[in-house]
XYZ file of C-alpha atoms in Angstrom:
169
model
C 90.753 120.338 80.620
C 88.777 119.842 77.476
C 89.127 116.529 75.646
C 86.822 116.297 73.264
C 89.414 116.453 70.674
C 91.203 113.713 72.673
C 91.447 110.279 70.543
C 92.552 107.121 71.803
C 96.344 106.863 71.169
C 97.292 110.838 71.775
C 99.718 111.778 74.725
C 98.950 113.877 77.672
C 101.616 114.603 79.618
C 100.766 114.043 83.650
C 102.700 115.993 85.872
C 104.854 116.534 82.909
C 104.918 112.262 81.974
C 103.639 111.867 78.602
C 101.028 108.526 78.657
C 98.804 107.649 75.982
C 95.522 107.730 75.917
C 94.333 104.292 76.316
C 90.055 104.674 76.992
C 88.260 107.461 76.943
C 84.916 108.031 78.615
C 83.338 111.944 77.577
C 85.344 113.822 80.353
C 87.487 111.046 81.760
C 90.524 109.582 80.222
C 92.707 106.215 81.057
C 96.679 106.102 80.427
C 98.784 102.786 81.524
C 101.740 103.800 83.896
C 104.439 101.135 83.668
C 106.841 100.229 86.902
C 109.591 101.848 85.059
C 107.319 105.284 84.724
C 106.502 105.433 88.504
C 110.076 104.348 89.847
C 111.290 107.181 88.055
C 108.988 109.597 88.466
C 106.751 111.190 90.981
C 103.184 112.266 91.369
C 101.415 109.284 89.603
C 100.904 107.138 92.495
C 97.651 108.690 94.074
C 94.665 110.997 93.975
C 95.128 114.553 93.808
C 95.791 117.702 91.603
C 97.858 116.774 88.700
C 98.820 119.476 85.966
C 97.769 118.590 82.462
C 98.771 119.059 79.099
C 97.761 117.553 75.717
C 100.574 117.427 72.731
C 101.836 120.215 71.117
C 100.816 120.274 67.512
C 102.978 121.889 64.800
C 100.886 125.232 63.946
C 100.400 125.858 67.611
C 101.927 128.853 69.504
C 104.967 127.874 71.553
C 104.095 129.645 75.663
C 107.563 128.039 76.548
C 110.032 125.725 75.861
C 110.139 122.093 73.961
C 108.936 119.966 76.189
C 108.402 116.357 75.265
C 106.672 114.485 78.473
C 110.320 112.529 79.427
C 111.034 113.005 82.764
C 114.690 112.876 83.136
C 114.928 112.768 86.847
C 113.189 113.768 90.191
C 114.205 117.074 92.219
C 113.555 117.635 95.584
C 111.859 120.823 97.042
C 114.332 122.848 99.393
C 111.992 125.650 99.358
C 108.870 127.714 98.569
C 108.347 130.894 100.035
C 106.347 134.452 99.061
C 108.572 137.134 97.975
C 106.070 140.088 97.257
C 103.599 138.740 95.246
C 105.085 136.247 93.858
C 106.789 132.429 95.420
C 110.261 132.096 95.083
C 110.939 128.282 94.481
C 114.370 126.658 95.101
C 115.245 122.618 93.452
C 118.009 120.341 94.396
C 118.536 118.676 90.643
C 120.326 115.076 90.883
C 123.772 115.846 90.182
C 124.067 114.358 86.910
C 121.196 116.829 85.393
C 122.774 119.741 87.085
C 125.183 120.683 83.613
C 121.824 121.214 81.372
C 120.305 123.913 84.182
C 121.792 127.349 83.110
C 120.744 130.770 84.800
C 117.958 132.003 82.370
C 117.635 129.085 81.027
C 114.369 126.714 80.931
C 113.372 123.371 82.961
C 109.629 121.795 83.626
C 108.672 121.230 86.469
C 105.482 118.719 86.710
C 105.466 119.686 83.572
C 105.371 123.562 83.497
C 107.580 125.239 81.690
C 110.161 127.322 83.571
C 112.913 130.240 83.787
C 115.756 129.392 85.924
C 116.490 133.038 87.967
C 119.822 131.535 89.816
C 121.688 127.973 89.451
C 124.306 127.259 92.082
C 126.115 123.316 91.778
C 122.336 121.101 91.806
C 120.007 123.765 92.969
C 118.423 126.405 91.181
C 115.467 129.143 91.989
C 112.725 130.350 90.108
C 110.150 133.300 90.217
C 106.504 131.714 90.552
C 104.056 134.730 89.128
C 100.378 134.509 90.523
C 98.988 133.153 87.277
C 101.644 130.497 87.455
C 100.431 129.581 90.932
C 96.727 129.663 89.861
C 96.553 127.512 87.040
C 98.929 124.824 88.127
C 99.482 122.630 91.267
C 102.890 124.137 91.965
C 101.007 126.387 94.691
C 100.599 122.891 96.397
C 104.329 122.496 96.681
C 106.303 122.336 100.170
C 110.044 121.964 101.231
C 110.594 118.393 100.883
C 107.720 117.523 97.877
C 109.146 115.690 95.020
C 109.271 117.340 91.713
C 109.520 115.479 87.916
C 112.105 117.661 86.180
C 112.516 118.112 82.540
C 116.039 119.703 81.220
C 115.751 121.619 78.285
C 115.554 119.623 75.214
C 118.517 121.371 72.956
C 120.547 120.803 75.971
C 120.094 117.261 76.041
C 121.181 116.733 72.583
C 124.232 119.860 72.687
C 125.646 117.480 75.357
C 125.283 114.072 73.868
C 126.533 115.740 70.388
C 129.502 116.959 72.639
C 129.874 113.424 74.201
C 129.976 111.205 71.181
C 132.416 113.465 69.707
C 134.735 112.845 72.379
C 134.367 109.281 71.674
C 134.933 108.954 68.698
C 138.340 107.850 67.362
């Protein structure tokens, strides 16, 4: 990833954890990860691939959904298998996320934008394309990997508008 437009202070989401840019160093950047960020996430513990992204500025193109770098809980990989030439990948959400996951709907995963193809209680499956699988680490993932999972952002805010109006006098 290019960062020469990268300035101390900007967010760059991490396996889809926005962190801020804390020292930069021509093609290497530093974030701080807090205890809170790496109980309840997964992926920013060791070396290895990570999928990056920088922050979405207001006149660019939209390739997905809103995603904002908060990771609102960790999925587990039940599986990942070719189905012609694509990779059929199935999630187990934690329960409570499992009302904002809707059948053509969208979720990140590490931080990549996603379609939902089927949702059934927790666990939902989506299509993997090849270009998916080359320019990310999902191609890395196996039954049993964690995954940080990020519901769709209207959703978040449909249900918590839906929430406070039932408790409100």
């Amino acid at each position: 990833m290019d960062i020469s437009d990268v300035s101390l202070g900007d967010s760059i989401a991490c396996n889809g954890v926005c962190l801020t840019v804390v020292a930069l160093d021509g093609r290497h950047f530093t974030v701080d990860v807090s205890r809170e960020t790496l109980a309840c996430t997964v992926g920013l513990d060791g070396m290895g691939d990570i999928n990056l992204e920088k922050a979405l500025r207001l006149s660019d193109l939209i390739g997905g959904h809103l995603v904002s770098g908060h990771v609102d809980g960790v999925g587990e990989v039940l599986k990942f298998a070719p189905v012609g030439e694509s990779y059929e990948l199935v999630i187990r959400a934690p329960r409570d996320l499992a009302k904002f996951i809707a059948r053509k709907g969208s979720i990140a995963v590490n931080g990549v934008s996603l379609t939902t193809n089927a949702v059934t209680a927790a666990e939902f499956s989506i299509n993997l394309i090849p270009h998916t699988l080359e320019v990310t680490t999902l191609r890395h993932l196996k039954p049993g990997s964690g995954v940080n999972l990020e519901v769709d952002l209207i959703a978040r805010y449909v249900e918590r508008l839906y929430s406070v109006e039932k408790e409100l006098p």
